[in-house]
Amino acid sequence: MTKLLRPTTIVSLLVVLLCLVMAFAPQLIAPGDPLAGTPRDRLLPPSAEHLFGTDSLGRDVFTRVVHGAWLSLAAATAAVLIGGVVGGAIGLLCGAARGRVGTAIDFVVMRFVDVLIAVPGILLALIVVATLGFGPWSIALGVGLGAAGSFARIMRAQVLRVRGEEYVEAAAVLGVRPLGVLGRHILPNAARPVLAMAALELGTAVLSVSAISFLGFGVAPPAPEWGALVSSGRDYIATSWWLTVLPGAVIVGVVLAVTRLARVIGEAR
Amino acid sequence: MARAGTALRLVGPKVLQFAFVVWATYTVTFLLVRVLPGDPVLAALAVQSGDATTVDPEQLAALREAAGLDGSLLEQYLGQLGALLTGDLGTSLATGRPVVDMIAAVVPGSLAVAGLALVIGVGTSVVLAFLASIAPWRWLRDLLVQLPPLGVAVPAFVTGLILISVFSFSLGLLPASGSRSGDSVILPAITLAFPVGAIFFQVFITAIREAESSGYVFTAEAKGLGRVAVFGRHVLRNALLPSVTSIGLLIGYLAGGTAVVETVFSREGIGRLVVSAVLARDVSVIQGVIIVVAVVYALAALLVDLSYPLIDPRLRPGKAAPKATAPSTFSIAPEADALSASTQDPQNGAAK
């Protein structure tokens, strides 16, 4: 429990809570309209009235960042879910099949998983986006499939570790059916490292999703999204630094917080 | 003669592995493109001429044939695989040019950036790791170890834009974009060096910690060697070897990172090629780039594997007792591999 009370952990928890509020109830933090701008107030530097300044159309950047949290975080979460479910299932089946019926299957599948890990995730995500069409959800699918390999590897390693434990052997000897052993005994005990990995991958996914949105394959322009916000500030980098630096800093803060929590989940006992 | 035989036995499986990686990458990308809904040829045509245009069936069939996308799935798979063996990556759906030529034209620009980024990233992390190990104050050592994770958390497009804003617009030292002048390589390379250096640092510092806790370092300290001497003579040399393994990981990051960095700095290169291919929904080009990256990755892995015996005398065949060599080969596998390797023993026991 003491690890949960470390100052960095508390700050990270607060950041994640703030993210949840931004994603589900953005009006609480930024009551304004993210799409409405006052042309007279264009490109104002940060001030008490406009915390993050305003963009070239006079829209409040802080409001846009807060309202953009939903798309950015939802796409990243969807990516981790897709990767976790697909990869986890592959790893679980391979780990369970090894040594019984499918040592050869396990070997072949895991070599493909190695390749999936070796291919840069962003390229894999881009080929998915090019095939499916643009938008945050095809980005999520692409990033998720790119992460599936790592999930499969760690899940398999955990299943193999747990399978050797005495309570699993005991359950098998007592006559619990193999599927029952897998669901009741192996899966819950293998879950923690996979969850830590999922938290770590969430940070990576936020980065990948915002990078691909930055490249222009995410949401259509007026809707706010973190990567797209940085991208639209690019043309004003010489004069209006706040358009890129402040949304960028938000991404950095969220990724650092999530990564920090992933460490805590991974090491807590 | 016997020497040639052992060499073949050592090299043979590694070469097979190389071929497998390339084949599996091709298969994975092929499946990915075909399993997902959507017709790549139609998608590419729609981008070129707007969604509403009617497509002449004959023209469509001709385009499919040119791209190797006609016939049944198996025919397509085998046809493209055959072409791949002869070094042909197909033709671009958007431009009609051979993908190999398009990639070859932009490789030098990307190589310059990626190579410099690798040198800067690895060099900086070795210096940082050195400081983090010999700094006399504990808080400084802790701080230095905490720094690199920051390098992974900052998106490359943000670092790039900040560098442009500081060094190009405020100080006017370096060009913000383009690839004409020689010094235009510097800013993109620094941008790319942040994540690459951060990843290398994490592998490197783990290897250093492992070396520091070993018996020979204890002996060296016990006989009175200074901090710097222990680090330089014992820790560094033993930690560098396992870190070389991470070069494959770094190549992956470099290849993926070029897409963002080259867009930020408006440079010609592999990354820009991929980005414009996505814009044109040109799947063949992206597939080609992924296969080229896999070839480079597999080549690097092959070279690293083959160079182990040169770097580490313990791994030379016939030089030492097999008992001493076997565990050390496994302990230098990358972290996740080591995890799965170490978990195999209890499992094998259970399977009996």
XYZ file of C-alpha atoms in Angstrom:
621
model
C 0.000 0.000 0.000
C 2.854 2.389 0.725
C 3.700 2.408 -2.961
C 0.278 3.867 -3.720
C 1.047 6.798 -1.416
C 4.255 7.895 -3.134
C 3.882 11.483 -4.377
C 4.508 10.555 -8.045
C 1.861 7.854 -7.848
C -0.693 10.236 -6.332
C 0.012 12.855 -8.997
C -0.321 10.205 -11.717
C -3.625 9.025 -10.271
C -4.891 12.607 -10.222
C -3.858 13.087 -13.859
C -5.695 9.912 -14.883
C -8.798 11.007 -12.935
C -8.638 14.374 -14.655
C -8.424 12.563 -18.003
C -11.561 10.589 -17.188
C -13.432 13.799 -16.352
C -12.162 15.416 -19.567
C -13.272 12.429 -21.609
C -16.708 11.878 -20.078
C -17.732 15.319 -18.820
C -15.639 17.953 -20.621
C -18.250 20.601 -19.838
C -17.256 20.499 -16.165
C -13.749 21.754 -16.914
C -14.264 23.758 -20.090
C -17.856 24.953 -20.462
C -17.248 26.694 -23.799
C -17.942 25.366 -27.294
C -14.787 23.755 -28.786
C -15.924 24.558 -32.332
C -17.033 28.177 -31.880
C -14.442 30.910 -32.334
C -14.405 34.684 -32.166
C -12.348 35.805 -35.195
C -11.420 39.043 -33.383
C -9.564 37.051 -30.697
C -7.381 35.048 -33.068
C -3.894 33.854 -32.027
C -3.986 35.330 -28.526
C -1.190 34.112 -26.228
C -2.114 32.242 -23.025
C -3.815 34.418 -20.419
C -6.208 34.056 -17.494
C -9.131 34.196 -19.902
C -7.644 31.753 -22.426
C -5.444 29.362 -20.462
C -3.846 27.834 -23.560
C -4.368 30.867 -25.832
C -6.485 30.877 -28.972
C -5.923 29.446 -32.452
C -6.074 31.006 -35.918
C -9.892 30.969 -35.908
C -10.132 32.472 -32.425
C -11.126 29.197 -30.780
C -10.013 28.603 -27.190
C -7.246 25.979 -27.304
C -7.822 24.824 -23.716
C -11.464 24.052 -24.500
C -10.395 22.166 -27.609
C -7.806 20.138 -25.700
C -10.332 19.208 -23.013
C -12.987 18.257 -25.548
C -10.410 16.409 -27.659
C -9.607 14.075 -24.766
C -12.566 11.837 -25.540
C -11.494 10.892 -29.073
C -7.787 10.594 -28.229
C -8.264 8.507 -25.114
C -11.153 6.418 -26.443
C -9.202 5.485 -29.563
C -6.132 4.606 -27.468
C -8.240 2.558 -25.032
C -9.958 0.763 -27.904
C -6.543 -0.020 -29.369
C -5.339 -1.549 -26.106
C -8.581 -3.540 -25.757
C -8.268 -4.904 -29.297
C -4.595 -5.741 -28.817
C -5.217 -7.228 -25.387
C -8.135 -9.407 -26.446
C -6.624 -10.616 -29.727
C -3.095 -11.018 -28.376
C -4.261 -12.363 -25.027
C -6.389 -15.022 -26.719
C -3.502 -16.084 -28.955
C -1.100 -16.230 -26.016
C -3.571 -18.102 -23.818
C -4.303 -20.731 -26.453
C -0.646 -21.174 -27.382
C 0.402 -21.457 -23.764
C -2.381 -23.937 -23.033
C -1.792 -25.997 -26.170
C 1.954 -26.324 -25.692
C 3.063 -29.701 -24.446
C -0.388 -31.259 -24.861
C -1.645 -31.239 -28.427
C -0.063 -28.259 -30.045
C 3.656 -27.806 -29.382
C 4.174 -27.428 -33.129
C 1.239 -25.010 -33.457
C 2.587 -23.011 -30.529
C 6.012 -22.842 -32.151
C 4.724 -21.661 -35.535
C 2.247 -19.139 -34.103
C 4.827 -17.661 -31.757
C 7.295 -17.180 -34.617
C 4.596 -15.138 -36.373
C 4.095 -13.228 -33.141
C 7.837 -12.466 -33.110
C 7.463 -10.969 -36.570
C 4.432 -8.949 -35.486
C 6.548 -7.515 -32.671
C 9.468 -6.805 -34.984
C 7.484 -4.851 -37.586
C 7.215 -1.209 -36.439
C 3.729 -0.731 -34.992
C 3.154 2.580 -36.709
C 3.750 1.065 -40.178
C 1.366 -1.777 -39.379
C -1.230 0.743 -38.203
C -0.751 2.816 -41.362
C -1.355 -0.152 -43.681
C -4.588 -0.865 -41.777
C -5.639 2.787 -42.065
C -4.883 2.771 -45.791
C -6.983 -0.368 -46.283
C -9.942 0.541 -44.072
C -10.105 4.271 -44.668
C -9.279 7.201 -42.387
C -10.747 7.860 -38.962
C -9.968 7.355 -35.280
C -11.454 3.865 -35.144
C -9.390 2.432 -37.974
C -6.352 3.972 -36.248
C -7.430 2.186 -33.074
C -7.697 -1.123 -34.916
C -4.301 -0.651 -36.558
C -2.518 0.340 -33.359
C -4.267 -2.488 -31.505
C -3.178 -5.145 -34.007
C 0.355 -3.760 -33.775
C 0.297 -4.252 -30.006
C -1.290 -7.727 -30.161
C 2.080 -9.429 -30.593
C 3.482 -8.179 -27.291
C 0.294 -9.179 -25.477
C 0.429 -12.666 -26.966
C 4.033 -13.103 -25.873
C 3.544 -11.983 -22.287
C 0.253 -13.866 -21.879
C 1.846 -17.074 -23.127
C 4.802 -16.669 -20.780
C 2.429 -16.151 -17.851
C 0.251 -19.130 -18.753
C 3.324 -21.336 -18.987
C 4.489 -20.063 -15.580
C 1.135 -20.623 -13.892
C 0.640 -24.040 -15.488
C 3.550 -25.371 -13.490
C 2.070 -24.284 -10.151
C 0.791 -26.906 -7.747
C -2.763 -25.616 -7.480
C -3.190 -26.023 -11.234
C -1.933 -29.597 -11.086
C -4.174 -30.190 -8.081
C -7.218 -28.885 -9.947
C -6.420 -31.128 -12.906
C -5.966 -34.138 -10.626
C -9.281 -33.369 -8.888
C -10.964 -33.736 -12.243
C -11.693 -30.139 -13.221
C -12.108 -30.007 -16.992
C -9.232 -28.372 -18.955
C -11.357 -25.362 -19.933
C -12.390 -24.941 -16.323
C -8.758 -25.020 -15.199
C -7.908 -22.451 -17.859
C -10.700 -20.068 -16.897
C -10.795 -20.529 -13.121
C -7.176 -21.051 -12.194
C -4.762 -20.104 -14.965
C -6.324 -16.921 -16.353
C -6.843 -15.048 -13.032
C -3.340 -15.865 -11.855
C -1.745 -14.890 -15.147
C -3.625 -11.605 -15.360
C -1.498 -9.172 -13.336
C 1.540 -8.842 -15.627
C -0.827 -8.663 -18.581
C -2.727 -5.812 -16.911
C 0.520 -3.982 -16.153
C 1.444 -4.451 -19.782
C -1.973 -3.115 -20.841
C -1.418 0.033 -18.785
C 2.018 0.467 -20.334
C 0.587 -0.104 -23.807
C -2.093 2.527 -23.126
C 0.657 5.135 -22.890
C 2.204 3.891 -26.118
C -1.215 3.814 -27.768
C -1.910 7.453 -26.814
C 1.394 8.325 -28.504
C 0.733 6.234 -31.629
C -2.847 7.423 -32.048
C -1.837 11.064 -31.702
C 1.100 10.535 -34.088
C -1.149 9.072 -36.779
C -3.730 11.821 -36.212
C -0.881 14.305 -36.503
C -0.114 12.835 -39.929
C -3.703 13.684 -40.875
C -5.426 10.288 -40.946
C -7.665 10.802 -37.918
C -10.820 12.840 -37.448
C -12.076 15.298 -40.048
C -10.847 18.867 -39.253
C -13.287 20.768 -37.065
C -13.529 18.026 -34.405
C -10.765 18.352 -31.784
C -8.195 15.601 -31.227
C -4.801 15.952 -29.543
C -2.544 14.927 -32.410
C -4.608 16.897 -34.892
C -4.442 19.962 -32.592
C -0.637 19.887 -32.612
C -0.708 19.410 -36.366
C -2.952 22.420 -36.945
C -0.636 24.567 -34.812
C 2.293 23.598 -37.000
C 1.792 26.421 -39.485
C 2.059 28.994 -36.689
C 5.092 27.516 -34.932
C 7.218 30.597 -35.649
C 4.785 33.023 -34.025
C 2.347 31.116 -31.790
C 4.253 28.470 -29.833
C 1.309 27.711 -27.517
C -0.686 26.047 -30.309
C 1.760 23.131 -30.472
C 3.595 23.165 -27.152
C 0.609 23.168 -24.787
C -1.425 20.336 -26.394
C 1.887 18.492 -26.753
C 2.585 18.974 -23.044
C -0.829 17.514 -22.230
C 0.018 14.385 -24.242
C 3.374 14.089 -22.444
C 1.731 14.479 -19.029
C -0.890 11.830 -19.717
C 1.648 9.357 -21.112
C 3.993 9.866 -18.155
C 1.154 9.401 -15.650
C -0.126 6.237 -17.311
C 3.381 4.782 -17.590
C 4.036 5.549 -13.931
C 0.852 3.756 -12.885
C 1.750 0.811 -15.101
C 5.000 0.451 -13.130
C 3.084 0.557 -9.851
C 0.625 -2.112 -11.023
C 3.526 -4.226 -12.227
C 5.520 -4.131 -9.006
C 2.791 -3.967 -6.333
C 2.181 -7.219 -4.512
C 36.899 -29.019 -44.027
C 35.653 -29.581 -40.495
C 35.879 -25.852 -39.900
C 33.656 -25.181 -42.900
C 31.206 -27.747 -41.558
C 30.937 -26.091 -38.134
C 30.654 -22.679 -39.735
C 27.787 -23.925 -41.889
C 26.065 -25.464 -38.899
C 26.359 -22.157 -37.078
C 25.323 -19.932 -39.962
C 22.699 -22.180 -41.588
C 19.885 -21.852 -39.016
C 20.460 -18.103 -38.759
C 20.074 -17.693 -42.523
C 16.929 -19.815 -42.445
C 15.613 -17.585 -39.685
C 16.317 -14.553 -41.851
C 14.330 -16.034 -44.738
C 11.512 -16.920 -42.361
C 11.216 -13.381 -40.977
C 10.909 -11.925 -44.473
C 8.397 -14.554 -45.568
C 6.314 -14.199 -42.396
C 6.256 -10.412 -42.704
C 4.997 -10.721 -46.251
C 2.338 -13.207 -45.150
C 1.190 -11.049 -42.230
C 0.828 -7.917 -44.365
C -0.860 -9.867 -47.168
C -3.403 -11.352 -44.773
C -3.958 -7.995 -43.081
C -4.780 -6.254 -46.356
C -7.005 -9.076 -47.642
C -8.867 -9.920 -44.427
C -9.901 -6.326 -43.739
C -12.913 -5.169 -45.720
C -12.295 -2.950 -48.709
C -10.816 -3.393 -52.174
C -7.354 -1.762 -52.363
C -7.595 -1.167 -56.122
C -11.008 0.465 -55.902
C -9.907 2.529 -52.884
C -6.852 3.822 -54.728
C -8.982 4.663 -57.787
C -11.549 6.453 -55.644
C -8.868 8.705 -54.163
C -7.515 9.524 -57.605
C -10.777 10.423 -59.257
C -13.387 11.013 -56.582
C -15.905 8.556 -55.187
C -18.625 9.124 -57.751
C -16.706 8.157 -60.893
C -17.781 5.057 -62.746
C -14.935 2.655 -63.313
C -14.415 1.010 -66.650
C -14.343 -2.746 -65.853
C -11.640 -3.432 -68.430
C -9.424 -0.703 -67.031
C -9.992 -2.042 -63.524
C -9.036 -5.540 -64.617
C -5.892 -4.205 -66.290
C -4.943 -2.323 -63.136
C -5.534 -5.390 -60.996
C -3.325 -7.470 -63.249
C -0.557 -4.861 -63.214
C -0.629 -4.764 -59.423
C -0.712 -8.565 -59.129
C -4.143 -8.373 -57.510
C -6.070 -10.503 -60.007
C -7.164 -14.108 -59.674
C -7.959 -16.020 -56.500
C -6.403 -15.162 -53.130
C -4.013 -18.106 -53.338
C -2.908 -17.100 -56.833
C -2.312 -13.556 -55.648
C -0.395 -14.788 -52.630
C 1.842 -17.136 -54.589
C 2.273 -14.708 -57.488
C 3.435 -11.882 -55.222
C 5.625 -14.277 -53.223
C 7.307 -15.435 -56.451
C 7.883 -11.849 -57.450
C 9.262 -11.090 -53.987
C 11.875 -13.823 -54.412
C 13.200 -12.046 -57.488
C 13.295 -8.751 -55.619
C 10.103 -7.376 -57.159
C 7.746 -5.668 -54.694
C 4.958 -5.029 -57.194
C 3.781 -1.792 -58.749
C 2.286 1.205 -57.036
C -1.498 1.477 -57.342
C -1.302 5.265 -57.432
C 1.653 5.994 -59.707
C 2.077 2.740 -61.628
C 5.817 2.801 -60.941
C 7.646 -0.241 -59.529
C 7.624 -0.059 -55.725
C 11.305 -1.073 -55.563
C 12.322 1.983 -57.605
C 10.179 4.306 -55.488
C 11.764 3.004 -52.292
C 15.318 2.964 -53.660
C 14.971 6.601 -54.696
C 14.269 7.807 -51.153
C 16.355 5.400 -49.057
C 19.551 7.520 -48.892
C 17.770 10.469 -47.276
C 16.210 8.296 -44.592
C 19.436 6.386 -43.987
C 21.323 9.611 -43.295
C 18.775 10.716 -40.700
C 18.368 7.277 -39.118
C 22.115 6.614 -39.005
C 22.911 9.943 -37.389
C 20.015 9.478 -34.955
C 21.381 6.071 -33.967
C 24.859 7.509 -33.354
C 23.544 10.478 -31.352
C 21.055 8.384 -29.384
C 23.428 5.553 -28.487
C 26.335 7.933 -27.825
C 24.294 10.128 -25.503
C 22.873 7.201 -23.579
C 26.338 5.681 -23.059
C 27.542 9.016 -21.644
C 24.411 9.349 -19.494
C 24.742 5.784 -18.231
C 28.412 6.446 -17.425
C 27.471 9.550 -15.430
C 24.562 7.753 -13.775
C 26.945 5.053 -12.596
C 29.911 7.097 -11.385
C 28.251 10.303 -10.137
C 29.269 10.745 -6.501
C 25.845 11.979 -5.380
C 22.937 9.603 -5.088
C 20.289 12.179 -6.054
C 22.123 12.912 -9.310
C 22.377 9.212 -10.149
C 18.656 8.769 -9.475
C 17.794 11.833 -11.526
C 19.870 10.691 -14.510
C 18.214 7.275 -14.481
C 14.776 8.929 -14.411
C 15.470 11.135 -17.451
C 15.258 8.685 -20.385
C 11.656 7.520 -19.834
C 10.804 11.140 -20.568
C 12.396 10.683 -24.002
C 9.876 7.968 -24.837
C 6.895 9.921 -23.503
C 7.426 13.049 -25.613
C 5.881 12.531 -29.057
C 8.424 12.966 -31.855
C 6.238 15.529 -33.616
C 6.290 17.758 -30.533
C 10.076 17.487 -30.066
C 10.561 18.212 -33.754
C 8.339 21.282 -33.745
C 9.995 22.649 -30.593
C 13.456 22.118 -32.107
C 12.349 23.931 -35.276
C 10.914 26.774 -33.267
C 14.081 27.180 -31.172
C 16.927 26.437 -33.581
C 15.410 27.548 -36.877
C 13.085 30.414 -36.062
C 14.471 31.870 -32.818
C 18.205 31.264 -33.270
C 18.289 30.822 -37.055
C 21.061 28.241 -36.789
C 19.702 25.293 -38.769
C 17.235 24.878 -41.636
C 13.658 23.999 -40.598
C 12.806 21.845 -43.575
C 13.917 20.335 -46.843
C 16.809 18.028 -47.586
C 19.041 20.074 -49.883
C 21.775 21.259 -47.538
C 23.897 18.911 -45.463
C 23.046 20.437 -42.099
C 19.324 19.828 -42.664
C 19.963 16.298 -41.368
C 20.830 17.499 -37.869
C 17.448 18.520 -36.428
C 15.524 15.461 -37.708
C 18.269 13.201 -36.406
C 18.163 14.808 -32.951
C 14.367 14.435 -32.905
C 14.617 10.752 -33.744
C 17.508 10.265 -31.310
C 15.313 11.013 -28.268
C 13.132 7.873 -28.321
C 15.903 5.703 -29.763
C 18.399 6.812 -27.127
C 15.798 6.368 -24.392
C 15.098 2.774 -25.390
C 18.783 1.943 -25.699
C 19.461 3.551 -22.327
C 16.900 1.356 -20.602
C 18.400 -1.825 -22.020
C 21.923 -0.569 -21.331
C 21.327 0.491 -17.729
C 19.728 -2.896 -16.960
C 22.805 -4.616 -18.360
C 25.041 -2.305 -16.296
C 23.122 -3.094 -13.105
C 23.486 -6.780 -13.858
C 27.216 -6.462 -14.475
C 27.636 -4.376 -11.324
C 26.111 -7.082 -9.158
C 28.450 -9.759 -10.545
C 31.361 -11.398 -8.832
C 34.123 -9.914 -10.980
C 33.029 -6.362 -10.188
C 32.976 -7.235 -6.493
C 36.504 -8.586 -6.833
C 37.666 -5.524 -8.743
C 36.251 -3.227 -6.074
C 37.640 -5.369 -3.305
C 41.152 -5.169 -4.702
C 40.860 -1.386 -4.627
C 40.183 -0.266 -8.213
C 38.654 3.199 -8.539
C 35.044 3.761 -9.628
C 35.985 4.907 -13.133
C 38.413 2.050 -13.689
C 35.903 -0.553 -12.546
C 33.277 0.961 -14.806
C 35.500 1.276 -17.868
C 37.348 -2.004 -17.599
C 34.742 -4.367 -16.192
C 31.199 -3.034 -16.238
C 31.117 -1.254 -19.587
C 32.611 -4.058 -21.643
C 30.307 -6.664 -20.186
C 27.225 -4.475 -20.454
C 27.774 -3.487 -24.079
C 27.387 -7.008 -25.394
C 23.793 -7.618 -24.270
C 22.909 -4.093 -25.345
C 23.911 -4.876 -28.925
C 20.885 -7.186 -29.059
C 18.563 -4.202 -28.783
C 19.738 -2.898 -32.154
C 16.876 -4.740 -33.872
C 14.376 -2.990 -31.617
C 16.043 0.325 -32.410
C 15.838 -0.271 -36.157
C 12.108 -0.836 -35.800
C 11.749 2.449 -33.922
C 13.895 4.295 -36.436
C 11.864 2.989 -39.364
C 8.553 3.822 -37.717
C 9.781 7.192 -36.493
C 10.813 8.404 -39.946
C 7.135 8.697 -40.936
C 6.531 11.417 -38.349
C 9.951 13.073 -38.435
C 10.109 13.386 -42.204
C 6.630 14.876 -42.239
C 7.540 17.428 -39.576
C 10.721 18.451 -41.369
C 9.299 18.077 -44.918
C 12.138 15.780 -45.991
C 12.092 13.227 -48.761
C 12.416 9.729 -47.376
C 10.824 6.379 -46.624
C 8.522 7.865 -44.002
C 7.191 10.547 -46.358
C 6.736 7.861 -49.008
C 4.568 5.863 -46.598
C 2.553 8.896 -45.539
C 1.789 9.903 -49.113
C 0.973 6.278 -49.921
C -1.576 6.227 -47.086
C -3.059 9.470 -48.441
C -3.418 7.837 -51.875
C -4.634 4.564 -50.250
C -1.730 2.912 -52.072
C -1.420 -0.341 -50.124
C 1.273 -1.936 -52.321
C 3.800 0.784 -51.476
C 3.206 0.478 -47.721
C 3.495 -3.293 -47.956
C 6.732 -2.893 -49.881
C 8.187 -0.559 -47.263
C 7.232 -2.937 -44.426
C 8.955 -5.813 -46.224
C 12.086 -3.715 -46.803
C 12.120 -2.752 -43.117
C 11.748 -6.431 -42.193
C 14.681 -7.322 -44.459
C 16.854 -4.656 -42.795
C 15.728 -5.787 -39.354
C 16.405 -9.452 -40.113
C 19.800 -8.595 -41.638
C 20.749 -6.640 -38.527
C 19.642 -9.524 -36.301
C 21.665 -11.918 -38.453
C 24.786 -9.762 -38.218
C 24.380 -9.336 -34.457
C 24.001 -13.089 -34.012
C 27.037 -13.827 -36.151
C 29.149 -11.178 -34.434
C 28.639 -12.551 -30.916
C 31.533 -15.001 -31.081
C 33.748 -12.177 -32.357
C 32.820 -9.901 -29.453
C 32.646 -12.505 -26.705
C 35.355 -15.190 -26.671
C 33.212 -17.365 -24.386
C 30.806 -17.960 -27.249
C 33.385 -19.231 -29.732
C 32.741 -22.848 -30.660
C 35.199 -25.326 -29.217
C 36.892 -22.667 -27.136
C 35.159 -23.303 -23.839
C 33.196 -26.070 -22.192
C 29.598 -26.109 -23.478
C 28.357 -25.817 -19.929
C 29.874 -22.353 -19.621
C 28.630 -21.093 -22.982
C 25.008 -22.195 -22.951
C 23.580 -20.039 -20.161
C 25.341 -16.892 -21.287
C 23.877 -17.120 -24.791
C 20.424 -17.210 -23.319
C 20.958 -14.474 -20.785
C 21.708 -12.003 -23.554
C 18.378 -12.546 -25.256
C 16.121 -9.475 -25.091
C 14.085 -9.106 -21.937
C 10.811 -10.655 -23.120
C 12.603 -13.631 -24.645
C 14.465 -14.198 -21.431
C 11.133 -14.140 -19.646
C 9.610 -16.821 -21.830
C 12.822 -18.853 -21.771
C 12.945 -18.815 -18.007
C 9.319 -19.838 -17.752
C 9.775 -22.857 -19.928
C 11.534 -24.926 -17.317
C 8.706 -25.317 -14.791
C 6.337 -25.925 -17.662
C 8.431 -28.758 -19.058
C 8.510 -30.275 -15.628
C 4.744 -30.091 -15.414
C 4.145 -31.593 -18.825
C 5.702 -34.920 -17.848
